[in-house]
Short mmCIF file of N, CA and C in Angstrom, two decimals:
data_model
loop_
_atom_site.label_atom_id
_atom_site.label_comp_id
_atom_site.label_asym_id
_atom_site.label_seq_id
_atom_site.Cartn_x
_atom_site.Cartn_y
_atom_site.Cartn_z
N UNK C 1 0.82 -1.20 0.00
CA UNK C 1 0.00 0.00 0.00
C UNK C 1 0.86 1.26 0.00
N UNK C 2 2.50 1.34 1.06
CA UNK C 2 3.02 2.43 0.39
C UNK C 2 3.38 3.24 -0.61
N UNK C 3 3.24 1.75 -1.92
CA UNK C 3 3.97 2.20 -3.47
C UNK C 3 2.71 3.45 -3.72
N UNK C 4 1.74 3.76 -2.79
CA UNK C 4 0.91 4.80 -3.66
C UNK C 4 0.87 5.87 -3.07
N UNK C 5 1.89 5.95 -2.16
CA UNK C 5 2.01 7.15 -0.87
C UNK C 5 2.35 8.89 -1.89
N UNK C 6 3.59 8.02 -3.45
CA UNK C 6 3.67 9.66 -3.73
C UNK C 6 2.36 10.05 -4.83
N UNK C 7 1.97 8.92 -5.20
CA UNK C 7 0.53 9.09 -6.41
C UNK C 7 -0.66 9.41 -5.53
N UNK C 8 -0.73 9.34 -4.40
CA UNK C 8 -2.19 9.74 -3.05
C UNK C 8 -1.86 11.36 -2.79
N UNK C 9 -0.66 11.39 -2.78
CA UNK C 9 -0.26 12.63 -2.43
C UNK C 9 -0.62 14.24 -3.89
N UNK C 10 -0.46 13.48 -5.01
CA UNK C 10 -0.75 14.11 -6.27
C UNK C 10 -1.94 14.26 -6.52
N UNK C 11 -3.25 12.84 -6.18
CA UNK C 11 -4.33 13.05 -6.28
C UNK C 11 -5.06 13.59 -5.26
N UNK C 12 -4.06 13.75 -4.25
CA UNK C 12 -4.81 14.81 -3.29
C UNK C 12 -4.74 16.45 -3.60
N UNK C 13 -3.76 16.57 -4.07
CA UNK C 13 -3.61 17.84 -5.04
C UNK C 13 -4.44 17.87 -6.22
N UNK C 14 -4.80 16.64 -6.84
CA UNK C 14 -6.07 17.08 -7.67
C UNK C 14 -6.76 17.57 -7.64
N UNK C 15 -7.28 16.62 -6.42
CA UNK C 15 -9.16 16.89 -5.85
C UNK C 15 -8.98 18.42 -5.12
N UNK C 16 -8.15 18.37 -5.22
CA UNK C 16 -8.00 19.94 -3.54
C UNK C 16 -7.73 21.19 -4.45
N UNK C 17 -7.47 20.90 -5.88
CA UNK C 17 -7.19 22.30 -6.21
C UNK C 17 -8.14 22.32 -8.06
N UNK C 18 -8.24 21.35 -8.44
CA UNK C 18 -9.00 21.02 -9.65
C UNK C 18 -10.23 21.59 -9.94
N UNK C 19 -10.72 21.30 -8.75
CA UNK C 19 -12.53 21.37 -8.48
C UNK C 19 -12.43 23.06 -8.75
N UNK C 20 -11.60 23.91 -8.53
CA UNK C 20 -11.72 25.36 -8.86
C UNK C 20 -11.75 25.94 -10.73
N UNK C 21 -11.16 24.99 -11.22
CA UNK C 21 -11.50 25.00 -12.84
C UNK C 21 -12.73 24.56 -13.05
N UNK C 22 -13.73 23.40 -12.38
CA UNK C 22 -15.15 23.28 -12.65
C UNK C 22 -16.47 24.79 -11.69
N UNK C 23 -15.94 24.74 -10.93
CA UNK C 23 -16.98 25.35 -9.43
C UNK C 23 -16.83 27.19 -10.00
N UNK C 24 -15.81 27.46 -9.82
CA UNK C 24 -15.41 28.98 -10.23
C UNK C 24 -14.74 29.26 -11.54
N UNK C 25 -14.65 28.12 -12.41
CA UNK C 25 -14.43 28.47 -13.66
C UNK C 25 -13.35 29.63 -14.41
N UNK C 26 -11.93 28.65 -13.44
CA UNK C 26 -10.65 29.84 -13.81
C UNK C 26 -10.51 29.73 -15.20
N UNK C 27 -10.55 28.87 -15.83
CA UNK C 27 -9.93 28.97 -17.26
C UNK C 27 -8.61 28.42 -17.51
N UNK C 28 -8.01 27.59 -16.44
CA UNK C 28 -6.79 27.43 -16.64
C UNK C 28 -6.55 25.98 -17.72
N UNK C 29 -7.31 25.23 -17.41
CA UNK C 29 -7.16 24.37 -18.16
C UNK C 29 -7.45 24.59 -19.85
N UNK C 30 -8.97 25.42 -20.11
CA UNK C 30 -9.00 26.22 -21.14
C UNK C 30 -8.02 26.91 -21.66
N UNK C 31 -7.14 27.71 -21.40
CA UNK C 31 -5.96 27.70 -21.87
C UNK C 31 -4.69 27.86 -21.30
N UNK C 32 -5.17 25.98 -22.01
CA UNK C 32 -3.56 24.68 -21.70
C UNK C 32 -2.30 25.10 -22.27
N UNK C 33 -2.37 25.68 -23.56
CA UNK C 33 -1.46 26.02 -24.54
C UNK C 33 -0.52 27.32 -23.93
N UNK C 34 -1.35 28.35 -22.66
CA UNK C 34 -0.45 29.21 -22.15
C UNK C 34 0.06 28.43 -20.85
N UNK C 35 -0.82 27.57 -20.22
CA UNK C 35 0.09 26.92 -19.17
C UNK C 35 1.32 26.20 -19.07
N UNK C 36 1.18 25.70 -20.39
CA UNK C 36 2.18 24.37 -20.98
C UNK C 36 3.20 25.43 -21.11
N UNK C 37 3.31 26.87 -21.59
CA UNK C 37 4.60 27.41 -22.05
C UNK C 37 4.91 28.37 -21.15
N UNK C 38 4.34 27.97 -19.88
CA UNK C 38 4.63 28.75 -18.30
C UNK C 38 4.94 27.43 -17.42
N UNK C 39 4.68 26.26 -18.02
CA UNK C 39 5.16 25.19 -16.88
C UNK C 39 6.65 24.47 -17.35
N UNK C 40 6.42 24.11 -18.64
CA UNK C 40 7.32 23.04 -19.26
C UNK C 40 8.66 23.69 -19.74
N UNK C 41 9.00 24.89 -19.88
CA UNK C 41 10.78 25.04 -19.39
C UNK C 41 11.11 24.66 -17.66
N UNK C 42 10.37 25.14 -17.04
CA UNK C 42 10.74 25.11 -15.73
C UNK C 42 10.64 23.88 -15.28
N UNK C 43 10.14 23.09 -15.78
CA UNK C 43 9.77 21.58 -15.38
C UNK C 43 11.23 21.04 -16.31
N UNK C 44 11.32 21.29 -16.85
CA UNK C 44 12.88 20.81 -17.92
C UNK C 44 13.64 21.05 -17.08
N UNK C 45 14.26 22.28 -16.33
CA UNK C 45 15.08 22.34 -15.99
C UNK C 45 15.16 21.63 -14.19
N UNK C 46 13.88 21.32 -13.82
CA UNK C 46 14.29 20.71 -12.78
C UNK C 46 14.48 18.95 -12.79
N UNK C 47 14.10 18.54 -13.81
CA UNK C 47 14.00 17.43 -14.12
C UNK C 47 15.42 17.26 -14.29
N UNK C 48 16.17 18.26 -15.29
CA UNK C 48 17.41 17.74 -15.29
C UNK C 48 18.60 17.88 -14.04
N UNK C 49 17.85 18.65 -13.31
CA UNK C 49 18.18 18.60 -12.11
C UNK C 49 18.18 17.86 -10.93
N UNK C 50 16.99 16.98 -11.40
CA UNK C 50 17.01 15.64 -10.51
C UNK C 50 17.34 14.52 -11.05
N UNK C 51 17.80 14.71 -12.66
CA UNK C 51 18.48 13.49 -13.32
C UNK C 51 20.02 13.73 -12.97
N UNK C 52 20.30 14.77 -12.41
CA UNK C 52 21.58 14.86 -11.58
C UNK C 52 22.21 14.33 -11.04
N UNK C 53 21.04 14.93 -10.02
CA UNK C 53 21.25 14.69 -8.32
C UNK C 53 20.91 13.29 -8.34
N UNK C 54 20.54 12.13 -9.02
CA UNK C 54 19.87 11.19 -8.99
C UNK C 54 21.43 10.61 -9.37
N UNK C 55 21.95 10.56 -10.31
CA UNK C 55 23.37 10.14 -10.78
C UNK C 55 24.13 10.70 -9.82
N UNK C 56 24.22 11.50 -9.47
CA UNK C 56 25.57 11.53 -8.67
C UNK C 56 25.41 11.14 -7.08
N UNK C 57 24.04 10.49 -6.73
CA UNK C 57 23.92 9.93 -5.30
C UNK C 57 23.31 11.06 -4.59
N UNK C 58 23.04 12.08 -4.81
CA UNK C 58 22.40 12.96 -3.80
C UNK C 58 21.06 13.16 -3.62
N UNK C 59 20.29 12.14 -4.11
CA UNK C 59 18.94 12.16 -4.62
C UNK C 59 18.28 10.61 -4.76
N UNK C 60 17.52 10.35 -4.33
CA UNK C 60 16.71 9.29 -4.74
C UNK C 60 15.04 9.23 -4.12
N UNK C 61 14.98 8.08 -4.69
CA UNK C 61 13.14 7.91 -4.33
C UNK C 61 12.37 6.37 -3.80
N UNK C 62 12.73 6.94 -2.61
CA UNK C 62 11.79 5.67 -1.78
C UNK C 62 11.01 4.79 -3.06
N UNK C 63 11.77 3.53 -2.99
CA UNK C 63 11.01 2.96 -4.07
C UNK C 63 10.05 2.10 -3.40
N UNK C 64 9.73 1.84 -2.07
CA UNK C 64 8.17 1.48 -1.45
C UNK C 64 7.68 2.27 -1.50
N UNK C 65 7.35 3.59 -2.09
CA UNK C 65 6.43 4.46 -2.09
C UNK C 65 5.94 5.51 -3.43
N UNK C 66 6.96 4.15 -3.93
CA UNK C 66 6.64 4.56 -5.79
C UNK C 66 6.16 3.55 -6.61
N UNK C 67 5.35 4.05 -7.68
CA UNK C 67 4.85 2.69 -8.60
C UNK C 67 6.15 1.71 -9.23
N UNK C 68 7.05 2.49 -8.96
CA UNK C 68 8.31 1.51 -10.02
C UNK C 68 8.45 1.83 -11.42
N UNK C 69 7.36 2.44 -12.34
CA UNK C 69 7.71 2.91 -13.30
C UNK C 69 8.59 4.02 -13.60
N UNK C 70 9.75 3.85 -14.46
CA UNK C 70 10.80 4.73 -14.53
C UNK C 70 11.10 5.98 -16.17
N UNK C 71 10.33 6.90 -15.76
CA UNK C 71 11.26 7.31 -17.56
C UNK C 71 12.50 7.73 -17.87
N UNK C 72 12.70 8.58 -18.26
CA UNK C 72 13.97 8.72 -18.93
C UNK C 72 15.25 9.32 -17.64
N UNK C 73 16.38 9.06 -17.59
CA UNK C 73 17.18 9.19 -16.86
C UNK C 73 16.82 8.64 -15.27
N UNK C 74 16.16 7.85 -15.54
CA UNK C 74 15.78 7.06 -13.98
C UNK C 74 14.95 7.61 -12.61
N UNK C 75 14.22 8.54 -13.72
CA UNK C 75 13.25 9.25 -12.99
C UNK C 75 11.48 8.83 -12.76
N UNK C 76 11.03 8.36 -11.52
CA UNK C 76 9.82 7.75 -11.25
C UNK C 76 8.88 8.43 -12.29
N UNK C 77 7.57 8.29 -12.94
CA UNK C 77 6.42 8.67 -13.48
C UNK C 77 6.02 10.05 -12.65
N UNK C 78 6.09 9.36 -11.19
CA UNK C 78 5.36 10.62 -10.10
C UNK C 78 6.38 11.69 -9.91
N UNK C 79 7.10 11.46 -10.33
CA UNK C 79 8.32 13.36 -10.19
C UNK C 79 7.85 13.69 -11.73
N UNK C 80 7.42 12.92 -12.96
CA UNK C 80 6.98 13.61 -13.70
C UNK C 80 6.11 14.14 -14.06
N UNK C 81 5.00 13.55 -13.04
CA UNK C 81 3.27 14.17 -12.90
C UNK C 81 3.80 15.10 -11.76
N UNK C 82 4.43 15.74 -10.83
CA UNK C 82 4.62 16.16 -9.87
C UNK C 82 5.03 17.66 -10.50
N UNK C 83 5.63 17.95 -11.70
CA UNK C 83 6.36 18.93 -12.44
C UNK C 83 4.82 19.26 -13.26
N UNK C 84 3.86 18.53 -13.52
CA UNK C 84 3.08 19.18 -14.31
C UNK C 84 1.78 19.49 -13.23
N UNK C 85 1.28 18.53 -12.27
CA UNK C 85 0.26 18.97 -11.34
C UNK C 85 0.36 19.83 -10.59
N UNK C 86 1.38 19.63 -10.02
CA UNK C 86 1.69 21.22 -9.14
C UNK C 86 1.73 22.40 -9.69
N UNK C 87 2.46 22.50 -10.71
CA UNK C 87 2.39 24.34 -11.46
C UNK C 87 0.83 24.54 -11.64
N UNK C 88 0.23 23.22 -12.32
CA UNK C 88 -1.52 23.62 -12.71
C UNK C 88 -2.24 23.61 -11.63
N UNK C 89 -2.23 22.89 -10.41
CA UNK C 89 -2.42 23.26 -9.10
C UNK C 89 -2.28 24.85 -8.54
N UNK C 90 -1.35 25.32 -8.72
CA UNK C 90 -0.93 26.77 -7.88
C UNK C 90 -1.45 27.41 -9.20
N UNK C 91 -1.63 27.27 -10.62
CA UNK C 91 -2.53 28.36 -11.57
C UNK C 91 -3.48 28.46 -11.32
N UNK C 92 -4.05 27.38 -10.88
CA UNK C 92 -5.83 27.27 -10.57
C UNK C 92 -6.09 28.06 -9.45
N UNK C 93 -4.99 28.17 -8.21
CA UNK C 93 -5.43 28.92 -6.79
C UNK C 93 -4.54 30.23 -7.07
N UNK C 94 -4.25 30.71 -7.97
CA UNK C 94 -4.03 31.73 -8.02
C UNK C 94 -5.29 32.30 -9.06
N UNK C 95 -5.28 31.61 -10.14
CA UNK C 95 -6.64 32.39 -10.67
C UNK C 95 -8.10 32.33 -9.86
N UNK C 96 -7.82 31.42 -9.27
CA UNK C 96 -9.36 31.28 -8.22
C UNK C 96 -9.32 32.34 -7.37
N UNK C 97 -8.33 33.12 -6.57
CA UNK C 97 -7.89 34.16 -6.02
C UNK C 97 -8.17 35.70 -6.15
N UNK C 98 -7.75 35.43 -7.88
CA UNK C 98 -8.48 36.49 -8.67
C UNK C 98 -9.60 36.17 -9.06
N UNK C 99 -10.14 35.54 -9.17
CA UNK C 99 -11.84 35.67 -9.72
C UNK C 99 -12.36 35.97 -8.55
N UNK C 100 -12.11 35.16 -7.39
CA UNK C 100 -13.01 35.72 -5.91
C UNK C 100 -12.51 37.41 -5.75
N UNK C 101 -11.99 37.38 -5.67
CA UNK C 101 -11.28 38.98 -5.57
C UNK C 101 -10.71 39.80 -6.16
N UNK C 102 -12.27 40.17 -6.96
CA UNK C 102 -11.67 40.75 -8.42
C UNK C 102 -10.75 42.50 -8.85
N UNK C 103 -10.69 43.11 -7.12
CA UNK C 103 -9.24 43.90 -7.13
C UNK C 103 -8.30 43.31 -7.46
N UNK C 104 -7.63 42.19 -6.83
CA UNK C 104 -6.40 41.27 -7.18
C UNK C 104 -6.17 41.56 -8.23
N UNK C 105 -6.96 41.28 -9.24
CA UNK C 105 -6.44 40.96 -10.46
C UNK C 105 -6.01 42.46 -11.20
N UNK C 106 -6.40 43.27 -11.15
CA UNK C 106 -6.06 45.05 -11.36
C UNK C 106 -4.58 44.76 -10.99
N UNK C 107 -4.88 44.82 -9.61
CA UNK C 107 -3.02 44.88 -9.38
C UNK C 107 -2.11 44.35 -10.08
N UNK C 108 -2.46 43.41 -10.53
CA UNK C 108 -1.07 42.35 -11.60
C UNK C 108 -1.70 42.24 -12.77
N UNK C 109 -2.30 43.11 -13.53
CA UNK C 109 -2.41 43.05 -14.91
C UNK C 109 -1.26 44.02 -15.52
N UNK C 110 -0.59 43.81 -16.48
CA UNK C 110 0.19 45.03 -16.34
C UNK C 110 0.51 45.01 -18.09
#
């Protein structure tokens, strides 16, 4: 039951931050095409950052608490859903932020 400790942890970030793209209707998922080119350099560069730290011993991943599937440079599935749920996680509660509080959003339009 641990191998699902880091995938429970992601789908708890689903349910906990998702439901704000259906309920309050941020738009983030609607447009994927600006998230993808606000998430996926930064997700590159930490990835290769943990294909690093992963090679040179300073890094690893409880493998009772991972599915075992590995992609490229010996990195679990869940550090690679972890680079894309989380940024779309914190877009959603930041645009949910601004839609409830629609001063917010004045301030950082620029």
């Amino acid at each position: 039951m641990l191998k699902f400790s880091y995938m429970a942890m992601l789908a708890f970030t689903v349910v906990g931050s998702f439901w704000l793209e259906v309920i309050l209707k941020v738009g983030v998922l609607r447009r994927i095409k600006r998230a993808a080119i606000s998430i996926i350099p930064v997700a590159a560069m930490f990835l290769m950052w943990d294909a690093y730290a992963i090679k040179q011993g300073h890094w690893f991943f409880d493998r009772d608490k991972i599915l075992g599937i590995y992609g490229p440079f010996n990195i679990p599935l869940e550090e690679f859903l972890f680079f894309l749920i989380i940024p779309l996680a914190a877009l959603m509660t930041i645009e949910a932020v601004t839609t409830v509080n629609k001063h917010w959003k004045q301030r950082y339009d620029v």
